[in-house]
mmCIF file of C-alpha atoms and ligand atoms in Angstrom:
data_model
loop_
_atom_site.group_PDB
_atom_site.id
_atom_site.type_symbol
_atom_site.label_atom_id
_atom_site.label_comp_id
_atom_site.label_asym_id
_atom_site.label_seq_id
_atom_site.Cartn_x
_atom_site.Cartn_y
_atom_site.Cartn_z
ATOM 1 C CA MET R 275 -4.634 14.030 12.663
ATOM 2 C CA SER R 276 -5.892 12.061 9.616
ATOM 3 C CA ASP R 277 -2.562 10.980 8.117
ATOM 4 C CA CYS R 278 -0.864 9.988 11.410
ATOM 5 C CA ILE R 279 -0.183 6.223 12.041
ATOM 6 C CA PHE R 280 -0.284 6.557 15.832
ATOM 7 C CA CYS R 281 -3.537 8.535 15.655
ATOM 8 C CA LYS R 282 -4.950 5.709 13.574
ATOM 9 C CA ILE R 283 -3.785 3.003 16.027
ATOM 10 C CA ALA R 284 -5.218 5.001 18.941
ATOM 11 C CA ALA R 285 -8.503 5.362 17.158
ATOM 12 C CA GLY R 286 -8.692 1.627 16.315
ATOM 13 C CA GLU R 287 -8.462 2.231 12.606
ATOM 14 C CA ILE R 288 -5.234 0.233 12.304
ATOM 15 C CA PRO R 289 -5.199 -2.947 14.453
ATOM 16 C CA ALA R 290 -2.620 -3.203 17.180
ATOM 17 C CA LYS R 291 -2.049 -5.574 20.063
ATOM 18 C CA THR R 292 -2.995 -3.118 22.715
ATOM 19 C CA VAL R 293 -1.406 -3.933 26.070
ATOM 20 C CA TYR R 294 -2.864 -0.972 27.979
ATOM 21 C CA GLU R 295 -5.469 1.724 27.219
ATOM 22 C CA ASP R 296 -7.510 4.270 29.083
ATOM 23 C CA GLU R 297 -9.275 7.484 27.960
ATOM 24 C CA GLU R 298 -6.057 9.377 27.342
ATOM 25 C CA ILE R 299 -3.344 6.925 26.355
ATOM 26 C CA VAL R 300 -2.759 3.677 24.414
ATOM 27 C CA ALA R 301 0.252 1.200 24.683
ATOM 28 C CA PHE R 302 1.160 -1.434 22.075
ATOM 29 C CA PRO R 303 4.296 -3.355 21.000
ATOM 30 C CA ASP R 304 6.785 -1.676 18.782
ATOM 31 C CA ILE R 305 6.656 -3.213 15.322
ATOM 32 C CA GLN R 306 10.485 -3.458 15.233
ATOM 33 C CA PRO R 307 11.394 -4.409 18.794
ATOM 34 C CA GLN R 308 14.893 -3.484 19.800
ATOM 35 C CA ARG R 309 14.783 -5.444 23.102
ATOM 36 C CA PRO R 310 12.709 -8.492 24.285
ATOM 37 C CA VAL R 311 10.227 -5.987 25.866
ATOM 38 C CA HIS R 312 9.605 -2.918 23.645
ATOM 39 C CA ILE R 313 6.314 -1.176 24.115
ATOM 40 C CA LEU R 314 5.153 2.228 22.804
ATOM 41 C CA VAL R 315 2.856 4.400 24.856
ATOM 42 C CA VAL R 316 1.070 7.193 22.970
ATOM 43 C CA PRO R 317 -1.438 9.938 23.865
ATOM 44 C CA ARG R 318 -4.783 9.539 22.025
ATOM 45 C CA ARG R 319 -4.653 13.262 21.286
ATOM 46 C CA HIS R 320 -2.109 14.162 18.554
ATOM 47 C CA ILE R 321 0.883 15.889 20.278
ATOM 48 C CA VAL R 322 3.751 16.252 17.695
ATOM 49 C CA SER R 323 6.583 15.850 20.123
ATOM 50 C CA LEU R 324 7.827 16.723 23.631
ATOM 51 C CA ALA R 325 9.251 19.898 22.123
ATOM 52 C CA GLU R 326 5.615 20.995 21.234
ATOM 53 C CA ALA R 327 4.181 19.875 24.629
ATOM 54 C CA GLY R 328 2.974 22.488 26.978
ATOM 55 C CA PRO R 329 1.017 22.982 30.277
ATOM 56 C CA ASP R 330 -2.107 21.476 28.822
ATOM 57 C CA ASP R 331 -0.166 18.192 28.165
ATOM 58 C CA GLN R 332 1.130 17.719 31.699
ATOM 59 C CA GLY R 333 -1.707 15.456 32.719
ATOM 60 C CA VAL R 334 -1.318 13.044 29.791
ATOM 61 C CA LEU R 335 2.482 13.081 30.081
ATOM 62 C CA GLY R 336 2.285 12.211 33.809
ATOM 63 C CA ARG R 337 -0.199 9.464 32.984
ATOM 64 C CA MET R 338 2.226 7.907 30.473
ATOM 65 C CA LEU R 339 5.062 7.820 33.071
ATOM 66 C CA GLY R 340 2.647 6.642 35.774
ATOM 67 C CA VAL R 341 1.731 3.540 33.973
ATOM 68 C CA ALA R 342 5.210 2.609 32.764
ATOM 69 C CA GLY R 343 6.096 0.476 35.725
ATOM 70 C CA ARG R 344 2.873 -1.487 35.505
ATOM 71 C CA ILE R 345 3.138 -2.046 31.694
ATOM 72 C CA ALA R 346 6.780 -3.138 32.036
ATOM 73 C CA ALA R 347 6.087 -5.579 34.797
ATOM 74 C CA GLU R 348 3.087 -7.080 32.959
ATOM 75 C CA GLN R 349 5.028 -7.382 29.691
ATOM 76 C CA GLY R 350 8.084 -9.229 31.165
ATOM 77 C CA SER R 351 10.414 -6.563 32.639
ATOM 78 C CA PRO R 352 9.492 -6.610 36.295
ATOM 79 C CA ASP R 353 13.116 -5.723 37.506
ATOM 80 C CA GLY R 354 13.382 -2.435 35.794
ATOM 81 C CA PHE R 355 13.184 -0.993 32.320
ATOM 82 C CA ARG R 356 14.187 2.079 30.386
ATOM 83 C CA VAL R 357 11.906 4.857 28.996
ATOM 84 C CA ILE R 358 12.843 6.838 25.917
ATOM 85 C CA ILE R 359 11.085 9.780 24.255
ATOM 86 C CA ASN R 360 13.003 10.581 21.027
ATOM 87 C CA THR R 361 12.251 14.256 20.164
ATOM 88 C CA GLY R 362 12.744 16.104 16.899
ATOM 89 C CA PRO R 363 15.557 15.520 14.375
ATOM 90 C CA ILE R 364 18.211 15.916 16.939
ATOM 91 C CA GLY R 365 16.622 13.249 19.174
ATOM 92 C CA GLY R 366 16.038 10.841 16.218
ATOM 93 C CA GLN R 367 12.228 11.074 16.210
ATOM 94 C CA GLU R 368 10.801 9.176 13.157
ATOM 95 C CA VAL R 369 7.078 9.155 13.951
ATOM 96 C CA MET R 370 5.797 12.762 14.557
ATOM 97 C CA HIS R 371 3.167 11.775 17.192
ATOM 98 C CA LEU R 372 4.610 11.905 20.689
ATOM 99 C CA HIS R 373 5.466 8.364 21.920
ATOM 100 C CA MET R 374 7.285 6.830 24.847
ATOM 101 C CA HIS R 375 9.332 3.731 24.331
ATOM 102 C CA ILE R 376 9.434 1.211 27.248
ATOM 103 C CA VAL R 377 12.399 -1.193 26.696
ATOM 104 C CA GLY R 378 13.508 -3.961 28.883
ATOM 105 C CA GLY R 379 13.428 -7.714 29.401
ATOM 106 C CA PRO R 380 15.211 -10.386 31.485
ATOM 107 C CA GLU R 381 18.737 -8.858 30.773
ATOM 108 C CA PRO R 382 20.034 -5.305 31.398
ATOM 109 C CA VAL R 383 19.366 -3.101 28.398
ATOM 110 C CA GLY R 384 22.937 -1.857 28.177
ATOM 111 C CA PRO R 385 24.555 1.566 27.775
ATOM 112 C CA MET R 386 22.193 4.420 27.351
ATOM 113 C CA LEU R 387 24.089 5.721 24.254
ATOM 114 C CA LYS R 388 26.115 3.708 21.735
ATOM 115 C CA ARG R 389 28.682 5.839 20.060
ATOM 116 C CA ASN R 390 30.296 4.802 16.695
HETATM 117 P P1 AMP X 538 11.027 7.059 17.013
HETATM 118 O O1 AMP X 538 10.056 8.001 16.337
HETATM 119 O O2 AMP X 538 12.463 7.034 16.485
HETATM 120 O O3 AMP X 538 11.051 7.188 18.467
HETATM 121 O O4 AMP X 538 10.528 5.572 16.680
HETATM 122 C C1 AMP X 538 9.319 5.250 16.152
HETATM 123 C C2 AMP X 538 9.061 3.909 16.387
HETATM 124 O O5 AMP X 538 7.762 3.511 15.928
HETATM 125 C C3 AMP X 538 9.960 2.817 15.891
HETATM 126 O O6 AMP X 538 10.655 2.094 16.944
HETATM 127 C C4 AMP X 538 9.107 1.992 14.969
HETATM 128 O O7 AMP X 538 9.562 0.638 14.902
HETATM 129 C C5 AMP X 538 7.748 2.116 15.635
HETATM 130 N N1 AMP X 538 6.682 1.989 14.713
HETATM 131 C C6 AMP X 538 6.458 2.567 13.432
HETATM 132 N N2 AMP X 538 5.226 2.206 12.897
HETATM 133 C C7 AMP X 538 4.671 1.315 13.873
HETATM 134 C C8 AMP X 538 3.398 0.646 13.902
HETATM 135 N N3 AMP X 538 2.497 0.632 12.899
HETATM 136 N N4 AMP X 538 3.222 -0.161 15.042
HETATM 137 C C9 AMP X 538 4.162 -0.177 15.991
HETATM 138 N N5 AMP X 538 5.281 0.453 16.078
HETATM 139 C C10 AMP X 538 5.611 1.255 15.013
HETATM 140 ZN ZN1 ZN X 539 -1.171 11.491 15.604
#
């Protein structure tokens, strides 16, 4: 998709500090990290969100989950981490290209949801 920031990063049109890539996915640091380790994993192919994903996307989704542990360990979160996929307006998704957050670091990431 021509006007999509994560498509552009995946295509190398916008530089990013890639920490992992293969033929289907790319991983790079979040520009506004919320934890000491905060990596985004995106499919190269434009999938809007998990709500739009279907049977054809199972392979790439499995690949994203399957490399999470390796990426987390390599990036400084060897003792565990959290993955988050914000989806749609209810899920607080801001960038409409499916992406998985990997958050972690040396300390526990804390409660899953903060209520205010
Ligand atoms: P969300 O859609 O709410 O799951 O979050 C989108 C995430 O993308 C936010 O954490 C942003 O900081 C991050 N983000 C937006 N633009 C970029 C970029 N150019 N490079 C890296 N991360 C980005
Ligand atoms: Zn895209």
